XYZ file of C-alpha atoms in Angstrom:
389
model
C -125.265 93.031 -145.739
C -121.213 94.040 -144.421
C -121.304 96.967 -141.353
C -118.458 99.429 -140.078
C -116.887 98.175 -137.210
C -117.811 100.417 -134.060
C -115.524 103.518 -133.976
C -113.703 102.983 -130.392
C -112.701 99.071 -132.021
C -109.675 98.417 -132.459
C -108.486 97.392 -135.897
C -107.211 93.833 -136.100
C -106.233 90.732 -138.019
C -105.582 87.544 -136.633
C -103.873 84.837 -137.342
C -103.955 81.074 -135.461
C -104.002 78.468 -137.654
C -102.158 74.959 -136.591
C -100.774 72.735 -138.435
C -101.895 68.960 -137.678
C -98.961 67.068 -134.657
C -96.104 65.602 -136.028
C -93.924 63.261 -135.042
C -91.123 64.807 -132.964
C -87.438 63.234 -131.590
C -87.557 62.743 -128.130
C -86.736 66.072 -126.172
C -87.475 68.032 -128.981
C -90.546 70.798 -128.827
C -93.188 70.266 -130.743
C -94.088 74.197 -131.745
C -94.985 76.140 -135.631
C -92.353 77.817 -137.114
C -93.944 81.996 -136.874
C -92.583 85.205 -138.138
C -94.874 88.222 -138.067
C -93.282 91.212 -138.943
C -95.284 95.063 -139.257
C -94.268 98.127 -141.483
C -95.470 101.027 -138.789
C -98.578 102.372 -137.850
C -99.595 105.374 -140.712
C -102.221 107.948 -141.026
C -102.689 106.694 -144.233
C -100.050 105.632 -147.096
C -100.970 106.398 -150.696
C -102.170 104.260 -153.287
C -99.324 104.206 -155.273
C -97.062 103.265 -152.413
C -99.357 100.504 -151.234
C -97.993 97.729 -153.938
C -94.618 98.133 -152.992
C -94.893 97.794 -149.273
C -96.906 95.338 -149.626
C -94.571 93.101 -151.813
C -91.465 94.315 -149.322
C -93.708 93.483 -146.307
C -94.238 90.035 -147.481
C -90.114 89.596 -148.463
C -89.052 90.281 -145.641
C -91.677 87.833 -143.334
C -90.595 85.599 -146.270
C -87.119 85.811 -145.091
C -87.754 86.099 -141.670
C -88.918 81.988 -142.466
C -86.711 81.304 -144.717
C -84.170 81.891 -142.275
C -85.908 79.524 -139.647
C -86.619 76.278 -141.880
C -83.034 76.450 -142.281
C -82.177 75.975 -138.743
C -82.294 79.502 -137.339
C -83.349 80.476 -135.097
C -85.726 83.430 -133.628
C -83.185 86.189 -133.034
C -81.558 85.578 -136.476
C -85.464 85.740 -137.698
C -85.985 89.176 -137.032
C -82.557 90.118 -138.027
C -83.144 89.262 -141.502
C -86.605 90.542 -141.587
C -85.550 93.936 -139.840
C -83.044 94.342 -142.275
C -84.651 93.718 -145.245
C -87.610 96.718 -143.824
C -83.864 98.263 -142.977
C -83.195 98.493 -146.403
C -86.164 100.234 -148.336
C -86.432 103.511 -148.484
C -90.703 103.007 -148.117
C -89.679 102.511 -143.858
C -89.188 105.133 -141.407
C -85.957 102.988 -140.924
C -82.055 102.734 -142.113
C -82.191 103.649 -145.505
C -85.280 106.726 -145.619
C -85.742 107.377 -141.945
C -86.809 110.356 -141.319
C -84.946 113.360 -140.449
C -84.652 115.785 -136.958
C -85.040 118.836 -136.923
C -81.752 120.198 -137.825
C -81.846 117.523 -141.196
C -79.839 114.800 -139.880
C -80.843 111.415 -138.906
C -81.057 109.882 -135.501
C -82.408 106.481 -135.879
C -83.266 103.325 -132.825
C -83.390 99.781 -132.736
C -83.612 96.807 -130.288
C -83.628 93.173 -129.989
C -84.221 90.673 -127.021
C -84.189 87.071 -126.853
C -86.677 85.583 -124.726
C -84.724 82.324 -123.764
C -82.472 84.157 -121.300
C -84.394 87.291 -121.422
C -80.758 89.499 -123.425
C -81.443 92.368 -124.794
C -79.399 95.007 -126.492
C -80.603 97.770 -128.246
C -78.627 101.363 -129.973
C -80.575 104.755 -130.193
C -79.465 107.625 -131.990
C -77.148 106.641 -134.256
C -76.517 108.235 -137.376
C -73.967 106.481 -139.548
C -74.976 103.040 -138.865
C -76.715 100.924 -142.264
C -78.700 98.351 -140.381
C -78.979 99.219 -136.612
C -80.782 96.861 -135.811
C -77.773 94.986 -136.003
C -75.748 96.780 -133.703
C -78.332 96.527 -131.050
C -77.848 92.650 -131.497
C -74.004 93.460 -131.377
C -74.825 95.104 -128.321
C -76.772 91.887 -126.973
C -73.908 89.739 -127.970
C -71.027 92.017 -127.158
C -71.098 93.594 -124.913
C -72.198 93.037 -120.707
C -75.120 96.630 -121.690
C -78.164 95.994 -122.573
C -78.304 99.537 -124.253
C -75.673 102.284 -125.818
C -76.652 105.585 -127.475
C -75.235 108.224 -130.051
C -70.763 108.383 -130.336
C -71.001 105.744 -127.555
C -72.446 103.225 -130.217
C -71.340 104.117 -132.741
C -67.666 103.858 -130.607
C -68.640 100.707 -130.255
C -69.484 99.764 -133.430
C -66.328 100.551 -134.699
C -64.489 98.350 -132.161
C -66.200 95.443 -133.061
C -65.640 95.949 -137.236
C -69.013 97.469 -137.850
C -68.979 99.235 -141.100
C -70.254 102.758 -140.561
C -71.240 104.903 -143.863
C -71.663 108.347 -145.029
C -74.725 109.788 -143.515
C -76.164 110.996 -146.520
C -76.781 107.657 -147.704
C -79.056 106.959 -145.595
C -81.319 110.688 -146.576
C -83.912 110.432 -149.569
C -85.869 113.219 -150.974
C -88.525 111.937 -149.613
C -87.186 112.431 -145.959
C -86.276 115.742 -147.091
C -88.946 116.683 -148.378
C -90.969 114.952 -145.462
C -89.064 117.801 -142.985
C -90.117 120.940 -145.218
C -94.175 119.860 -144.793
C -92.866 119.845 -141.601
C -91.520 122.592 -140.677
C -94.716 124.709 -142.853
C -96.720 122.861 -140.895
C -95.089 123.597 -137.762
C -96.792 121.036 -136.559
C -95.504 118.485 -133.123
C -96.763 114.908 -133.364
C -99.697 114.207 -131.200
C -100.567 110.692 -129.695
C -104.007 110.714 -132.114
C -102.414 111.207 -135.097
C -98.798 109.048 -135.026
C -96.054 109.836 -137.621
C -93.499 108.182 -137.701
C -95.378 106.102 -140.257
C -92.550 103.126 -140.913
C -90.821 101.798 -137.943
C -90.218 97.974 -138.042
C -90.340 94.956 -136.699
C -90.725 91.183 -136.405
C -91.600 88.759 -134.231
C -90.878 84.706 -133.956
C -90.677 81.180 -132.734
C -88.317 79.088 -133.565
C -88.437 75.715 -133.974
C -86.884 75.230 -130.674
C -89.615 77.328 -128.910
C -87.603 80.417 -128.414
C -89.098 83.823 -129.499
C -87.621 86.671 -130.123
C -88.617 90.549 -131.002
C -86.950 93.136 -133.225
C -87.548 97.107 -133.698
C -86.033 99.464 -135.475
C -86.831 102.916 -136.070
C -86.035 106.053 -137.374
C -87.798 107.902 -134.998
C -90.199 110.837 -135.884
C -90.094 113.743 -137.932
C -88.915 117.761 -137.089
C -88.068 115.923 -133.404
C -85.801 117.440 -131.329
C -81.837 116.700 -131.495
C -81.580 113.472 -128.594
C -85.402 112.715 -128.542
C -85.429 108.316 -128.102
C -88.664 107.165 -128.252
C -90.069 104.174 -127.606
C -88.610 101.549 -130.375
C -85.214 101.002 -128.660
C -86.448 100.637 -124.689
C -87.390 96.771 -124.085
C -90.703 97.336 -122.573
C -92.723 99.813 -124.524
C -90.823 98.927 -128.496
C -90.688 95.072 -127.741
C -90.371 92.839 -125.164
C -90.026 88.510 -125.914
C -89.666 85.555 -123.129
C -90.452 82.108 -123.568
C -93.197 81.575 -120.766
C -95.472 83.937 -122.977
C -94.374 85.438 -126.169
C -92.451 87.988 -127.915
C -94.483 91.557 -128.922
C -92.545 94.468 -131.206
C -94.649 97.735 -131.626
C -95.182 100.866 -133.111
C -97.336 104.205 -133.121
C -96.666 107.356 -130.992
C -93.569 107.054 -129.344
C -94.208 108.776 -125.869
C -97.447 107.191 -125.186
C -96.260 103.706 -125.514
C -93.224 104.915 -123.387
C -96.281 105.584 -120.650
C -97.728 102.890 -120.872
C -94.821 99.778 -121.525
C -97.348 98.453 -124.158
C -95.125 95.394 -125.327
C -95.160 94.152 -121.735
C -98.253 95.181 -120.948
C -99.635 93.079 -123.801
C -97.625 90.416 -123.101
C -99.234 90.628 -119.285
C -102.824 90.235 -120.133
C -101.521 87.107 -121.983
C -99.229 85.954 -119.039
C -103.311 86.932 -117.435
C -104.381 83.697 -119.549
C -105.703 86.453 -122.516
C -105.633 85.074 -125.434
C -103.212 87.511 -128.314
C -106.279 89.004 -129.943
C -107.602 90.141 -126.817
C -104.170 90.593 -125.106
C -103.878 93.028 -127.927
C -107.031 94.817 -127.678
C -106.610 95.374 -123.999
C -103.747 96.970 -124.106
C -104.198 99.305 -127.119
C -107.175 100.212 -125.676
C -105.309 100.888 -122.567
C -102.971 103.865 -124.555
C -106.138 104.505 -126.612
C -107.810 105.954 -124.089
C -105.684 106.914 -121.238
C -103.754 108.609 -123.199
C -105.236 108.895 -127.015
C -102.484 107.692 -128.143
C -102.350 105.875 -131.404
C -100.351 102.490 -132.145
C -100.549 99.206 -133.415
C -98.521 95.797 -132.387
C -97.500 92.247 -133.819
C -97.576 89.530 -131.095
C -97.052 85.878 -130.813
C -96.923 84.175 -128.496
C -95.165 80.608 -126.746
C -97.584 78.283 -129.196
C -97.693 79.774 -132.160
C -101.063 81.907 -132.405
C -100.550 85.642 -133.529
C -101.939 88.444 -133.763
C -101.753 92.008 -136.084
C -103.730 95.180 -134.731
C -104.036 98.757 -134.746
C -105.729 102.031 -133.112
C -104.454 103.543 -136.576
C -105.842 104.248 -140.026
C -103.623 101.362 -141.239
C -100.064 99.140 -140.485
C -98.595 97.216 -143.465
C -98.184 93.667 -141.964
C -96.796 90.024 -142.742
C -96.855 87.106 -141.627
C -95.923 83.474 -141.955
C -96.942 80.282 -140.745
C -96.697 76.531 -141.663
C -95.824 77.777 -144.609
C -98.829 79.986 -145.740
C -98.259 83.600 -145.963
C -100.847 86.303 -145.262
C -100.289 90.175 -145.557
C -102.275 93.402 -145.350
C -102.076 96.855 -144.821
C -105.817 98.000 -144.354
C -108.461 97.685 -141.845
C -110.446 93.820 -143.884
C -107.523 93.411 -145.750
C -105.798 90.364 -146.227
C -104.158 88.236 -149.237
C -103.316 84.628 -148.103
C -100.966 82.577 -150.251
C -98.526 79.570 -149.997
C -94.953 79.465 -149.654
C -94.429 77.175 -152.799
C -91.276 77.837 -153.879
C -88.673 79.229 -151.293
C -85.388 78.342 -151.107
C -81.896 80.802 -149.745
C -79.391 81.482 -151.805
C -75.932 79.217 -151.479
C -73.859 82.030 -149.209
C -70.780 81.816 -151.136
C -72.401 83.197 -154.121
C -73.087 86.951 -155.193
C -76.185 86.593 -157.064
C -78.914 88.383 -155.094
C -82.470 85.935 -154.660
C -85.328 87.326 -156.930
C -88.444 88.358 -155.608
C -91.826 87.900 -158.018
C -95.307 88.521 -156.800
C -97.683 86.716 -158.526
C -101.349 88.209 -158.200
C -104.409 85.500 -156.969
C -106.019 85.896 -160.575
C -102.745 85.503 -162.891
C -101.298 82.327 -160.764
C -101.927 79.554 -163.263
C -101.557 80.873 -166.284
C -97.969 83.739 -165.662
C -96.918 81.172 -163.489
C -95.021 78.807 -165.926
C -93.866 81.799 -168.163
C -92.335 83.151 -165.585
C -90.391 80.329 -164.348
C -89.212 79.879 -167.873
C -88.394 83.167 -168.522
C -86.113 83.350 -165.581
C -84.293 80.174 -166.849
C -84.198 82.170 -170.567
C -82.254 85.197 -168.738
C -80.724 84.438 -165.662
C -79.602 81.143 -166.023
C -80.865 77.880 -163.769
C -78.960 78.593 -161.154
C -80.613 82.141 -160.688
C -83.852 80.466 -161.990
C -83.947 78.065 -158.879
C -82.786 80.385 -156.463
C -85.308 82.929 -156.687
C -88.017 83.217 -154.150
C -91.583 82.890 -156.090
C -94.428 83.043 -153.906
C -98.303 84.790 -154.638
C -99.939 87.753 -153.564
């Protein structure tokens, strides 16, 4: 009979499946392609939202993995995965970001290349659809690591990044969330993180390079100008090819104080497994500051972990063509990526995502593919993404 975990234990899920060694060309690196994504530490996710959240997490992880399979870099993969999450209003990043005390959006993001420790970050940006893309441009197009507010938006304009009206990023759900928070007159407490939906990704590519990206709208009802952990290198994330890549989520001020991402990699540096490193880092933050949160971590050999001390944390991971996803403790769904083909970039048709539940696999899959062929035509069917949850 299963027993509940000890009260102080850290909910976790770990993957460390290794594919059989395969012949490699001289000078190449024999590694496993890995992408792991998270959708933020949360106090709870309503039952009616769980399937939708799980679906989008799987879509983001699959997008990142497809980028790696096509020869893209770890940086490309984490950016691509996070863009999927920023574009979905279920999450507190990009469209759907929470509002500050004035009812406005201020978004933060960061990205880092473990190959040479190149990094880019932005904070308090308002008119940018995908802050993670702007963070990457800071990394690649400036001598700096961090731009903020109006300076970041001016840089975006200078490099030709489109800016959109803030109203297009504000959702009715975000407005209601702010109203409720003001009525409750609550600030964010360390043991009750309210930046639900912060998103992040880590990846290991075919050359052994690691990267992370993190993006957030911050905490609801925050003071104007407040910056949390997500854009801060070492707190919101870190990547180093010699160690691993981490993206964090949770109570931002606590994460900043303990430098959570780099702390986890310090434990990797000391010889700990990814599971041990994540648990030590999160337990330190919890014991020292009562701060709750979570993180995803992949090391240089492709072992990965998703671990959290908050009530739940949506996550998904793909390694060796195996997709795993979950939200709550002891919940993991595993499936094969049997059909994942990126669309031709020269065509405007968007790929289709079909999720086939375990008990529907055998009979329904062929019917769905036949329906796709009938309703969309052969090209769209060929370039759709079909996988199991």
